[in-house]
Coordinates of C-alpha atoms in Angstrom, one line a residue:
Chain A
X28 CA 64.9 -51.7 98.3
X29 CA 66.0 -53.8 96.1
X30 CA 65.5 -57.0 98.7
X31 CA 62.5 -58.5 98.7
X32 CA 61.3 -58.6 102.4
X33 CA 61.0 -62.6 102.5
X34 CA 58.8 -64.6 104.8
X35 CA 55.7 -63.0 102.5
X36 CA 53.6 -66.0 101.1
X37 CA 50.8 -63.8 99.7
X38 CA 53.2 -61.1 97.9
X39 CA 55.0 -62.9 95.1
X40 CA 57.4 -60.7 92.7
X41 CA 58.2 -57.4 92.9
X42 CA 56.1 -54.5 93.5
X43 CA 57.0 -50.9 92.3
X44 CA 56.3 -48.0 94.7
X45 CA 53.1 -46.6 92.8
X46 CA 51.0 -50.2 93.8
X47 CA 52.1 -50.1 96.6
X48 CA 51.2 -47.2 97.7
X49 CA 47.2 -47.7 95.5
X50 CA 44.9 -44.7 94.9
X51 CA 44.2 -42.8 97.9
X52 CA 47.9 -43.5 99.0
X53 CA 49.6 -41.9 95.5
X54 CA 47.1 -38.2 96.6
X55 CA 48.5 -38.2 99.7
X56 CA 52.2 -38.7 98.3
X57 CA 51.1 -35.9 95.9
X58 CA 49.5 -33.8 98.5
X59 CA 53.3 -34.4 101.3
X60 CA 55.0 -33.0 97.2
X61 CA 52.9 -30.3 97.4
X62 CA 53.3 -29.5 100.8
X63 CA 57.5 -29.9 99.9
X64 CA 56.7 -27.5 96.7
X65 CA 54.9 -24.6 98.9
X66 CA 57.6 -24.5 101.5
X67 CA 60.8 -24.2 98.5
X68 CA 58.7 -21.4 97.4
X69 CA 58.1 -19.3 100.4
X70 CA 62.1 -20.1 101.5
X71 CA 63.0 -18.5 97.5
X72 CA 60.6 -15.1 98.3
X73 CA 58.3 -17.2 95.1
X74 CA 55.6 -16.7 97.0
X75 CA 54.6 -15.4 100.5
X76 CA 57.9 -12.9 100.8
X77 CA 55.7 -9.6 102.8
X78 CA 54.6 -11.9 105.9
X79 CA 56.2 -9.5 108.4
X80 CA 54.6 -6.4 106.7
X81 CA 52.0 -4.5 108.3
X82 CA 49.3 -4.5 105.5
X83 CA 45.4 -4.4 106.8
X84 CA 43.9 -3.7 110.1
X85 CA 43.7 -6.3 112.3
X86 CA 41.6 -8.9 111.7
X87 CA 41.0 -8.0 108.3
X88 CA 38.6 -10.7 106.5
X89 CA 39.3 -12.7 103.7
X90 CA 38.4 -10.6 100.4
X91 CA 40.2 -8.1 97.8
X92 CA 44.4 -8.3 98.1
X93 CA 44.3 -10.2 101.0
X94 CA 42.7 -13.9 100.4
X95 CA 43.5 -15.2 103.9
X96 CA 42.8 -11.8 105.9
X97 CA 44.9 -10.1 108.3
X98 CA 46.5 -11.4 111.8
X99 CA 45.9 -10.0 115.0
X100 CA 48.3 -7.1 113.7
X101 CA 47.3 -6.2 110.6
X102 CA 49.7 -9.1 108.0
X103 CA 49.1 -10.9 105.9
X104 CA 48.0 -14.4 107.0
X105 CA 47.7 -15.6 103.9
X106 CA 51.8 -15.5 103.5
X107 CA 51.9 -16.6 106.9
X108 CA 50.4 -19.6 106.5
X109 CA 52.8 -20.0 103.2
X110 CA 56.1 -19.6 105.4
X111 CA 55.3 -22.1 108.3
X112 CA 54.8 -25.1 105.5
X113 CA 58.6 -24.4 105.9
X114 CA 59.2 -25.1 109.6
X115 CA 56.8 -27.4 109.6
X116 CA 58.8 -29.5 106.9
X117 CA 62.5 -28.9 108.5
X118 CA 61.2 -30.1 112.2
X119 CA 59.2 -32.7 110.5
X120 CA 61.9 -34.2 108.2
X121 CA 64.6 -33.2 111.4
X122 CA 63.0 -34.7 113.8
X123 CA 62.1 -37.8 111.9
X124 CA 65.6 -38.3 110.8
X125 CA 67.3 -37.9 114.4
X126 CA 65.0 -40.1 115.8
X127 CA 66.3 -42.9 113.3
X128 CA 69.5 -42.4 114.0
X129 CA 68.8 -42.3 118.1
X130 CA 66.2 -45.1 118.1
X131 CA 67.1 -47.4 115.1
X132 CA 71.0 -47.5 115.5
X133 CA 70.4 -47.9 119.6
X134 CA 67.7 -50.7 118.9
X135 CA 70.0 -52.6 115.9
X136 CA 72.7 -53.0 118.2
X137 CA 71.0 -54.0 121.5
X138 CA 69.1 -56.9 118.9
X139 CA 72.6 -57.8 116.7
X140 CA 74.8 -57.9 120.1
X141 CA 72.7 -59.0 122.8
X142 CA 74.2 -59.6 126.3
X143 CA 75.1 -56.8 128.7
X144 CA 74.7 -54.4 125.3
X145 CA 71.4 -55.0 125.3
X146 CA 70.5 -55.3 128.6
X147 CA 72.1 -52.0 129.8
X148 CA 70.4 -50.3 126.3
X149 CA 66.9 -51.8 127.3
X150 CA 67.1 -50.9 130.8
X151 CA 68.3 -47.4 129.6
X152 CA 64.9 -46.9 126.7
X153 CA 63.5 -48.4 129.8
X154 CA 63.8 -45.4 131.3
X155 CA 63.6 -42.8 129.6
X156 CA 60.2 -44.1 128.3
X157 CA 58.8 -43.5 132.4
X158 CA 59.2 -40.0 131.7
X159 CA 56.0 -38.7 130.1
X160 CA 57.1 -37.0 127.1
X161 CA 55.6 -34.3 127.6
X162 CA 57.5 -33.6 129.6
X163 CA 60.5 -34.4 128.7
X164 CA 59.7 -32.0 125.6
X165 CA 58.8 -29.0 127.8
X166 CA 62.0 -29.9 130.2
X167 CA 63.9 -30.0 126.9
X168 CA 62.8 -26.4 125.8
X169 CA 63.8 -25.4 128.4
X170 CA 67.0 -26.5 129.0
X171 CA 68.2 -26.0 125.2
X172 CA 66.4 -22.4 124.5
X173 CA 63.7 -22.0 121.4
X174 CA 64.3 -22.4 118.2
X175 CA 63.5 -24.8 114.8
X176 CA 67.1 -26.5 115.7
X177 CA 66.0 -27.2 119.5
X178 CA 62.9 -28.8 118.8
X179 CA 64.9 -31.3 116.4
X180 CA 66.7 -32.1 118.6
X181 CA 64.1 -32.3 121.2
X182 CA 62.7 -34.7 118.9
X183 CA 65.2 -36.6 117.9
X184 CA 66.4 -37.5 121.9
X185 CA 63.4 -37.5 123.6
X186 CA 61.1 -39.6 121.2
X187 CA 63.3 -42.5 120.1
X188 CA 62.3 -45.0 122.5
X189 CA 59.1 -46.7 120.9
X190 CA 61.5 -47.4 116.9
X191 CA 64.3 -48.8 119.5
X192 CA 62.1 -51.5 120.8
X193 CA 60.6 -52.2 117.2
X194 CA 63.8 -52.4 115.4
X195 CA 65.4 -54.0 118.8
X196 CA 63.2 -57.0 118.3
X197 CA 63.8 -57.4 114.3
X198 CA 67.7 -57.3 114.6
X199 CA 66.7 -59.9 117.5
X200 CA 64.8 -61.9 115.1
X201 CA 67.4 -61.2 111.5
X202 CA 70.8 -61.3 114.1
X203 CA 69.1 -65.8 115.2
X204 CA 68.5 -66.1 111.4
X205 CA 70.6 -68.7 109.1
X206 CA 71.8 -66.9 106.7
X207 CA 72.9 -64.1 109.0
X208 CA 74.9 -67.3 111.7
X209 CA 75.7 -68.5 108.4
X210 CA 77.9 -65.3 107.4
X211 CA 79.0 -65.2 110.9
X212 CA 80.4 -68.8 110.8
X213 CA 82.2 -67.4 107.6
X214 CA 83.9 -64.2 109.1
X215 CA 82.1 -61.6 108.1
X216 CA 82.5 -58.1 110.5
X217 CA 79.6 -56.4 112.1
X218 CA 79.8 -54.3 110.1
X219 CA 79.8 -56.0 106.5
X220 CA 77.0 -57.9 109.2
X221 CA 75.2 -54.9 109.3
X222 CA 75.1 -52.9 106.0
X223 CA 74.8 -56.6 103.5
X224 CA 72.5 -58.1 106.6
X225 CA 70.9 -56.0 108.4
X226 CA 70.0 -53.0 106.8
X227 CA 68.4 -54.3 103.8
X228 CA 66.1 -56.4 105.8
X229 CA 65.6 -53.6 107.9
X230 CA 64.4 -51.1 105.5
X231 CA 61.0 -51.2 105.3
X232 CA 60.3 -51.0 108.7
X233 CA 63.0 -48.3 109.1
X234 CA 60.6 -46.8 105.8
X235 CA 57.4 -46.8 107.8
X236 CA 59.0 -45.1 110.9
X237 CA 61.1 -42.9 109.2
X238 CA 57.0 -41.1 107.9
X239 CA 55.1 -41.7 111.3
X240 CA 57.9 -39.7 113.6
X241 CA 57.4 -36.7 110.1
X242 CA 53.9 -37.3 111.5
X243 CA 55.1 -37.2 114.9
X244 CA 57.7 -34.2 114.8
X245 CA 55.3 -32.0 113.0
X246 CA 52.3 -32.4 115.8
X247 CA 55.0 -31.7 118.1
X248 CA 55.8 -28.9 117.0
X249 CA 53.5 -27.9 116.5
X250 CA 52.9 -28.0 120.4
X251 CA 55.9 -26.3 121.5
X252 CA 55.3 -23.7 119.1
X253 CA 51.6 -23.5 121.0
X254 CA 53.8 -22.2 123.6
X255 CA 55.9 -20.4 122.2
X256 CA 58.8 -22.7 121.9
X257 CA 59.8 -22.7 117.7
X258 CA 61.0 -20.8 115.4
X259 CA 61.2 -17.1 116.5
X260 CA 61.7 -15.8 113.4
X261 CA 59.6 -17.3 111.1
X262 CA 55.9 -17.6 111.7
X263 CA 54.4 -21.2 112.6
X264 CA 51.3 -23.0 112.1
X265 CA 51.0 -23.6 116.2
X266 CA 52.1 -20.4 117.1
X267 CA 49.7 -19.2 114.7
X268 CA 46.6 -21.0 116.4
X269 CA 48.1 -19.7 119.8
X270 CA 48.1 -15.8 118.5
X271 CA 44.2 -16.2 117.3
X272 CA 42.5 -18.8 118.2
X273 CA 40.5 -17.4 121.4
X274 CA 39.6 -14.8 118.5
X275 CA 36.9 -18.0 117.1
X276 CA 34.1 -17.6 119.5
X277 CA 34.1 -13.6 118.0
X278 CA 33.5 -15.6 115.1
X279 CA 36.6 -14.9 113.2
X280 CA 37.6 -18.4 111.9
X281 CA 40.1 -17.3 109.4
X282 CA 43.0 -17.5 111.1
X283 CA 42.5 -20.6 112.5
X284 CA 40.8 -22.1 109.7
X285 CA 44.3 -21.2 108.1
X286 CA 46.4 -23.0 110.2
X287 CA 44.4 -25.7 111.5
X288 CA 43.9 -26.4 107.2
X289 CA 46.8 -27.2 106.0
X290 CA 48.6 -29.0 109.8
X291 CA 45.6 -31.3 109.4
X292 CA 45.9 -32.4 106.1
X293 CA 49.5 -33.1 106.1
X294 CA 49.5 -35.1 109.0
X295 CA 47.1 -36.9 107.2
X296 CA 48.1 -37.1 103.8
X297 CA 51.3 -38.1 105.6
X298 CA 49.6 -40.5 108.0
X299 CA 47.4 -42.4 105.5
X300 CA 51.1 -42.6 102.9
X301 CA 52.7 -44.5 106.6
X302 CA 49.4 -46.9 106.7
X303 CA 49.9 -47.8 102.6
X304 CA 53.9 -48.6 103.6
X305 CA 53.0 -50.6 106.7
X306 CA 50.5 -52.6 104.7
X307 CA 52.6 -53.3 101.8
X308 CA 55.6 -54.3 104.2
Chain B
X14 CA 48.6 -64.8 145.8
X15 CA 49.2 -66.5 142.4
X16 CA 48.3 -70.2 142.5
X17 CA 51.5 -72.1 142.8
X18 CA 52.3 -73.7 139.9
X19 CA 53.9 -77.0 140.5
X20 CA 57.7 -75.7 140.4
X21 CA 56.4 -72.0 141.6
X22 CA 57.5 -70.7 138.4
X23 CA 54.8 -68.4 138.3
X24 CA 56.3 -66.9 141.5
X25 CA 59.7 -65.5 140.2
X26 CA 58.3 -63.5 137.6
X27 CA 56.1 -61.0 139.6
X28 CA 59.2 -60.5 141.5
X29 CA 62.0 -59.5 139.1
X30 CA 59.1 -57.7 137.4
X31 CA 59.4 -55.9 140.9
X32 CA 62.8 -55.5 140.5
X33 CA 63.6 -54.9 137.2
X34 CA 60.8 -52.0 138.7
X35 CA 62.8 -50.5 141.1
X36 CA 66.2 -50.1 138.3
X37 CA 63.8 -48.7 135.8
X38 CA 63.1 -45.7 139.1
X39 CA 67.5 -45.5 140.1
X40 CA 67.7 -44.9 136.2
X41 CA 65.1 -42.4 136.2
X42 CA 66.7 -40.8 138.7
X43 CA 70.0 -40.5 137.6
X44 CA 69.2 -39.6 134.0
X45 CA 66.4 -37.1 134.9
X46 CA 69.1 -35.5 137.7
X47 CA 72.5 -36.3 137.0
X48 CA 73.2 -35.3 133.5
X49 CA 70.7 -32.4 133.5
X50 CA 72.9 -31.9 136.7
X51 CA 76.3 -32.2 135.1
X52 CA 75.2 -30.6 132.0
X53 CA 72.8 -27.8 132.4
X54 CA 73.6 -24.4 135.3
X55 CA 69.9 -24.4 136.8
X56 CA 71.2 -20.7 138.0
X57 CA 72.2 -19.4 134.0
X58 CA 68.5 -21.4 133.3
X59 CA 66.9 -19.2 135.4
X60 CA 68.3 -16.0 134.1
X61 CA 68.2 -16.6 131.2
X62 CA 70.5 -16.5 128.1
X63 CA 71.1 -12.4 128.9
X64 CA 72.4 -12.0 131.9
X65 CA 75.5 -11.0 133.5
X66 CA 78.1 -13.2 134.4
X67 CA 78.7 -11.5 137.2
X68 CA 74.3 -12.2 138.1
X69 CA 74.8 -16.3 138.0
X70 CA 77.9 -16.5 139.8
X71 CA 75.9 -14.4 142.8
X72 CA 72.6 -16.6 142.1
X73 CA 74.8 -20.1 142.4
X74 CA 76.2 -19.1 145.5
X75 CA 72.9 -18.2 146.7
X76 CA 71.3 -21.5 145.9
X77 CA 74.4 -24.0 147.2
X78 CA 75.4 -24.7 143.6
X79 CA 78.8 -23.6 143.8
X80 CA 79.8 -26.8 146.8
X81 CA 81.5 -29.3 145.9
X82 CA 78.8 -32.9 143.4
X83 CA 80.0 -35.1 145.8
X84 CA 77.7 -32.4 149.0
X85 CA 75.7 -32.5 146.6
X86 CA 74.7 -35.6 145.8
X87 CA 74.5 -36.4 148.7
X88 CA 71.5 -33.9 149.6
X89 CA 70.0 -35.3 146.8
X90 CA 69.7 -39.4 148.1
X91 CA 69.0 -38.3 151.4
X92 CA 66.0 -35.9 149.8
X93 CA 64.5 -38.8 147.8
X94 CA 64.4 -40.8 150.5
X95 CA 62.4 -38.7 152.3
X96 CA 60.2 -37.5 149.5
X97 CA 61.4 -35.1 149.7
X98 CA 62.3 -33.2 146.1
X99 CA 63.8 -30.1 146.7
X100 CA 62.1 -26.7 146.3
X101 CA 61.0 -24.4 143.7
X102 CA 62.9 -21.0 144.4
X103 CA 61.2 -19.4 141.6
X104 CA 57.9 -20.0 143.2
X105 CA 59.2 -19.9 146.8
X106 CA 57.7 -23.7 147.7
X107 CA 58.3 -27.1 148.0
X108 CA 58.6 -29.1 144.5
X109 CA 55.9 -32.6 146.5
X110 CA 53.3 -30.3 147.8
X111 CA 53.3 -28.7 144.0
X112 CA 52.5 -31.4 142.6
X113 CA 50.1 -33.0 144.7
X114 CA 48.4 -29.9 144.6
X115 CA 48.1 -29.9 140.3
X116 CA 47.2 -33.6 141.0
X117 CA 43.2 -33.3 141.6
X118 CA 42.2 -30.8 138.8
X119 CA 44.5 -32.9 135.4
X120 CA 42.6 -36.5 136.9
X121 CA 39.4 -35.2 136.7
X122 CA 39.2 -34.5 133.3
X123 CA 41.7 -36.6 132.1
X124 CA 40.3 -39.7 134.0
X125 CA 37.2 -40.1 132.6
X126 CA 38.3 -38.6 129.3
X127 CA 40.8 -41.9 129.0
X128 CA 38.0 -44.1 130.1
X129 CA 35.7 -43.3 127.4
X130 CA 38.1 -42.6 125.0
X131 CA 39.4 -46.9 126.2
X132 CA 36.0 -47.9 125.8
X133 CA 35.0 -46.3 122.8
X134 CA 38.6 -47.6 121.3
X135 CA 37.4 -50.8 122.3
X136 CA 34.1 -51.4 121.3
X137 CA 34.8 -49.8 117.8
X138 CA 37.5 -52.0 117.3
X139 CA 36.2 -54.9 117.8
X140 CA 33.5 -53.6 115.2
X141 CA 35.7 -52.6 113.1
X142 CA 37.3 -56.3 113.4
X143 CA 34.6 -58.0 113.2
X144 CA 34.7 -57.7 109.1
X145 CA 37.6 -56.3 108.1
X146 CA 36.9 -54.4 105.2
X147 CA 33.8 -53.9 105.5
X148 CA 31.5 -51.2 105.7
X149 CA 31.7 -50.3 109.3
X150 CA 35.8 -51.5 109.2
X151 CA 36.7 -48.1 106.8
X152 CA 34.1 -45.9 108.5
X153 CA 35.7 -46.1 111.8
X154 CA 39.1 -46.8 110.2
X155 CA 38.6 -43.3 108.6
X156 CA 37.4 -41.7 111.3
X157 CA 39.9 -42.5 113.7
X158 CA 42.3 -41.8 111.1
X159 CA 41.5 -38.1 110.7
X160 CA 40.7 -37.6 114.6
X161 CA 44.4 -38.9 114.3
X162 CA 45.5 -36.2 112.5
X163 CA 43.4 -33.9 113.7
X164 CA 46.8 -32.1 116.0
X165 CA 45.1 -31.8 119.6
X166 CA 45.6 -28.7 119.0
X167 CA 43.4 -28.0 117.4
X168 CA 40.8 -30.1 118.8
X169 CA 40.8 -29.0 121.6
X170 CA 40.6 -25.0 121.0
X171 CA 38.5 -25.6 118.2
X172 CA 36.0 -27.0 120.7
X173 CA 36.4 -25.2 123.2
X174 CA 35.8 -21.8 121.6
X175 CA 32.9 -23.1 119.7
X176 CA 30.8 -25.4 122.6
X177 CA 31.7 -23.3 125.1
X178 CA 32.6 -20.1 124.5
X179 CA 30.0 -19.2 121.5
X180 CA 27.1 -22.0 121.4
X181 CA 27.6 -22.0 125.2
X182 CA 26.8 -25.7 125.0
X183 CA 29.3 -26.5 128.0
X184 CA 30.1 -24.5 131.1
X185 CA 33.0 -22.6 131.2
X186 CA 33.9 -20.6 134.1
X187 CA 34.6 -22.1 138.6
X188 CA 38.2 -23.7 137.7
X189 CA 40.3 -23.7 140.1
X190 CA 37.8 -26.8 141.5
X191 CA 40.1 -27.2 143.8
X192 CA 39.5 -25.7 147.7
X193 CA 36.0 -24.1 145.8
X194 CA 32.9 -25.2 147.6
X195 CA 31.0 -26.7 145.1
X196 CA 28.0 -29.6 144.4
X197 CA 29.4 -32.9 142.8
X198 CA 27.5 -31.9 139.4
X199 CA 28.8 -28.4 139.2
X200 CA 32.6 -30.3 139.5
X201 CA 30.4 -32.7 136.5
X202 CA 30.1 -30.4 134.4
X203 CA 33.6 -28.3 134.7
X204 CA 35.6 -31.2 133.7
X205 CA 32.3 -32.5 131.3
X206 CA 34.2 -30.8 128.0
X207 CA 37.9 -31.4 129.0
X208 CA 37.2 -35.0 129.3
X209 CA 35.2 -35.1 126.3
X210 CA 38.2 -33.6 124.1
X211 CA 40.8 -35.6 125.7
X212 CA 38.4 -38.8 124.6
X213 CA 38.7 -37.5 121.5
X214 CA 41.8 -36.9 121.6
X215 CA 42.7 -40.0 122.7
X216 CA 39.9 -42.0 120.7
X217 CA 41.4 -42.6 116.9
X218 CA 44.9 -43.3 117.7
X219 CA 43.4 -46.2 120.5
X220 CA 40.6 -47.5 117.7
X221 CA 43.2 -47.9 115.2
X222 CA 45.6 -50.1 117.7
X223 CA 42.3 -51.8 119.1
X224 CA 41.4 -52.6 116.0
X225 CA 44.8 -54.6 114.7
X226 CA 44.7 -56.6 118.3
X227 CA 41.5 -58.2 117.4
X228 CA 41.9 -58.3 113.3
X229 CA 44.6 -60.8 115.0
X230 CA 42.5 -61.8 117.6
X231 CA 39.7 -63.3 116.5
X232 CA 41.8 -65.2 113.5
X233 CA 42.6 -67.7 116.3
X234 CA 41.0 -70.5 116.2
X235 CA 40.3 -71.4 119.0
X236 CA 36.8 -69.0 117.8
X237 CA 36.1 -71.6 115.5
X238 CA 36.4 -74.0 117.8
X239 CA 34.4 -72.2 120.6
X240 CA 31.5 -71.5 117.8
X241 CA 31.6 -75.1 115.5
X242 CA 30.8 -76.3 119.8
X243 CA 26.9 -73.3 119.1
X244 CA 28.3 -71.5 121.6
X245 CA 26.7 -67.8 121.0
X246 CA 28.7 -65.0 119.3
X247 CA 28.2 -62.8 121.5
X248 CA 30.0 -65.6 124.3
X249 CA 32.5 -65.9 121.4
X250 CA 33.5 -62.4 121.6
X251 CA 33.8 -62.3 125.2
X252 CA 36.5 -64.6 125.2
X253 CA 38.3 -62.7 122.4
X254 CA 37.9 -60.2 125.2
X255 CA 39.6 -62.0 127.5
X256 CA 42.1 -63.2 125.3
X257 CA 43.1 -60.2 124.3
X258 CA 43.2 -58.8 127.8
X259 CA 47.0 -58.6 127.4
X260 CA 47.8 -56.3 124.7
X261 CA 45.0 -54.1 125.9
X262 CA 46.4 -54.0 129.5
X263 CA 49.7 -53.4 128.0
X264 CA 48.0 -49.9 125.8
X265 CA 47.0 -48.7 128.8
X266 CA 50.1 -48.8 130.9
X267 CA 51.8 -47.3 127.6
X268 CA 48.9 -44.6 127.7
X269 CA 49.5 -43.7 132.2
X270 CA 52.7 -41.0 130.9
X271 CA 50.2 -39.2 129.6
X272 CA 47.3 -39.8 132.3
X273 CA 49.9 -38.6 134.5
X274 CA 50.1 -35.5 133.0
X275 CA 47.7 -34.9 131.0
X276 CA 46.6 -32.5 128.7
X277 CA 49.0 -29.3 127.9
X278 CA 46.8 -27.9 125.4
X279 CA 43.5 -28.0 127.3
X280 CA 45.1 -26.8 130.8
X281 CA 46.0 -24.4 128.8
X282 CA 43.0 -23.3 127.2
X283 CA 40.8 -24.1 128.8
X284 CA 43.1 -22.3 132.6
X285 CA 43.5 -25.6 134.4
X286 CA 45.7 -25.6 137.1
X287 CA 46.6 -29.3 136.3
X288 CA 50.0 -31.4 136.2
X289 CA 50.3 -29.8 132.0
X290 CA 50.2 -26.2 133.2
X291 CA 52.5 -27.0 136.2
X292 CA 54.7 -28.2 133.7
X293 CA 53.6 -25.3 131.6
X294 CA 54.5 -22.9 134.6
X295 CA 58.3 -24.2 134.7
X296 CA 59.1 -23.6 131.4
X297 CA 58.2 -20.1 131.1
X298 CA 59.7 -19.2 134.6
X299 CA 62.8 -21.6 134.4
X300 CA 62.3 -23.6 136.5
X301 CA 64.4 -26.4 136.4
X302 CA 64.3 -27.9 140.2
X303 CA 60.3 -28.6 139.1
X304 CA 61.0 -29.6 135.8
X305 CA 63.2 -32.4 137.4
X306 CA 60.8 -32.7 140.1
X307 CA 57.8 -34.1 137.7
X308 CA 59.6 -35.9 135.4
X309 CA 61.3 -37.8 138.6
X310 CA 57.8 -38.6 140.2
X311 CA 56.1 -38.8 136.9
X312 CA 58.1 -41.3 136.0
X313 CA 58.0 -43.1 139.2
X314 CA 53.8 -43.1 139.4
X315 CA 54.1 -44.2 135.7
X316 CA 56.7 -47.0 136.4
X317 CA 54.3 -48.0 139.6
X318 CA 51.0 -48.4 137.6
X319 CA 52.8 -51.0 134.9
X320 CA 53.6 -52.9 137.1
X321 CA 50.5 -53.6 138.7
X322 CA 49.1 -53.3 135.3
X323 CA 51.7 -56.1 134.2
X324 CA 50.7 -58.4 137.4
X325 CA 46.8 -57.6 136.7
X326 CA 47.7 -58.4 132.9
X327 CA 49.0 -61.8 134.6
X328 CA 46.1 -62.4 136.8
X329 CA 43.9 -62.3 134.1
X330 CA 46.6 -64.1 131.7
X331 CA 47.8 -67.2 132.8
X332 CA 50.2 -68.0 129.7
X333 CA 51.7 -64.8 131.2
X334 CA 52.2 -66.2 134.5
X335 CA 55.3 -68.2 133.2
X336 CA 57.2 -67.3 130.8
X337 CA 56.9 -63.8 131.8
X338 CA 56.3 -61.1 129.4
X339 CA 54.9 -62.3 126.2

């Protein structure tokens, strides 16, 4: 974002990303980075490599050897929790990018073009938004079958309507702006307009939305994993909650804690970053 | 129903809104039945990925899917016009009656839960917005952000396991409610914990949303005008509440798709035979017809509800009558 966001008189001069995030935001960004390191290390086999071996008694409590105890089948719970970070981050990133691609492109197109294209796309969005999101998610899972890739596609193709509306509104505002109309009068092509005039001004909105959709995608993944629709090979936090959640009343707290603490922490960190970004922009 | 504006500008906005709702319904039907049926073979979905090719063909013939698409489209339109959504081939029952039965259990907990969360959200949002950055604001926003970041899975599982199972604060047995001869208080007792958990899931994002609505509304100069005339703060806030009625109703309208499905997790964990539970059954049994029926029926109910809320917003806020949507 080299260009400052126009029409913001109270914020003068260029402010660095760190300053915009503030203390809580920088702390949260650090937490996000730690999750990325955990996921990368787990995928490279640096830690948590033995997540499918039966190494202990079922529901062995945390203690020597197994720092987070064992799950229902006696597998190393700590290793499974570390591996679960991969699935959450992959779906979070993939889902956010695909949502951004569908909602952002369609929204920019509708807002910038206007006319018939705009009317058709708005009608389409109204229809997609009217289908309850949970039903769309389950229907998508039914059609595409379980797996990380299908979860990403389902999220990207069904959850874009909110982004469409905000991008469309912003693009509409920009399409009427003087500098855009001046460029149009000078014969600028649509692609040039999009790249030079629209994208830099949409960037703050898109960045904040990307983080929000990252949060949303992680929550949706946990939900779909709870119903057995996410990754079939790697462990996932939602799947862990489905396996072991009903044991909490018997006093077996470690699987629930192991799955919910990282899930809540990851979502909270991303949410705080998104809040700071939207406050700043 | 409008008091009648000079030039009757006000009449055309609701009419346009009704028409656009009808267009949306038609588009939903096209998207769900048209595109899904064109892209997906229900027989293959029902049999799963390991099905033999001959078996799929046999099932397609048995279900009449091998007939030309024009015939099937005609059947579909006739069926929809008479509120017939077809038969769930997996459950051997009409889709409409399956969905109809599922509504009562869902609304039994989702409606009170949503009312509770909405009132808490509005009250909390107003309290937080009165002094932005103050102690109340920071505390409420912090709690709301924490609740919002806790996946509904965690809230529902932990709440169900600890509050009901371990500590026995709430009754657990008794679902299904429908058809059981029970007193009203038993029903209230059974729906209480699901409703509270629903409210807990919803109140975080709602409070933050209403806070931002009221931050904007409380900055309006008309409130200072009221205060300068010596009107008590409580009455000034009532004016702010009415001024913010349009975004509040829009938020409730946005919540309707969630309300009609209920919560998948609550249905699953509490074993409630609601709409969410029905959708999960459809997923587990590969029941595409039921899934399509759910999508269309729930979308139509959502659109109708949103239309009513839009008209209500226009009735409350005269600014919305003349110009259509704000």
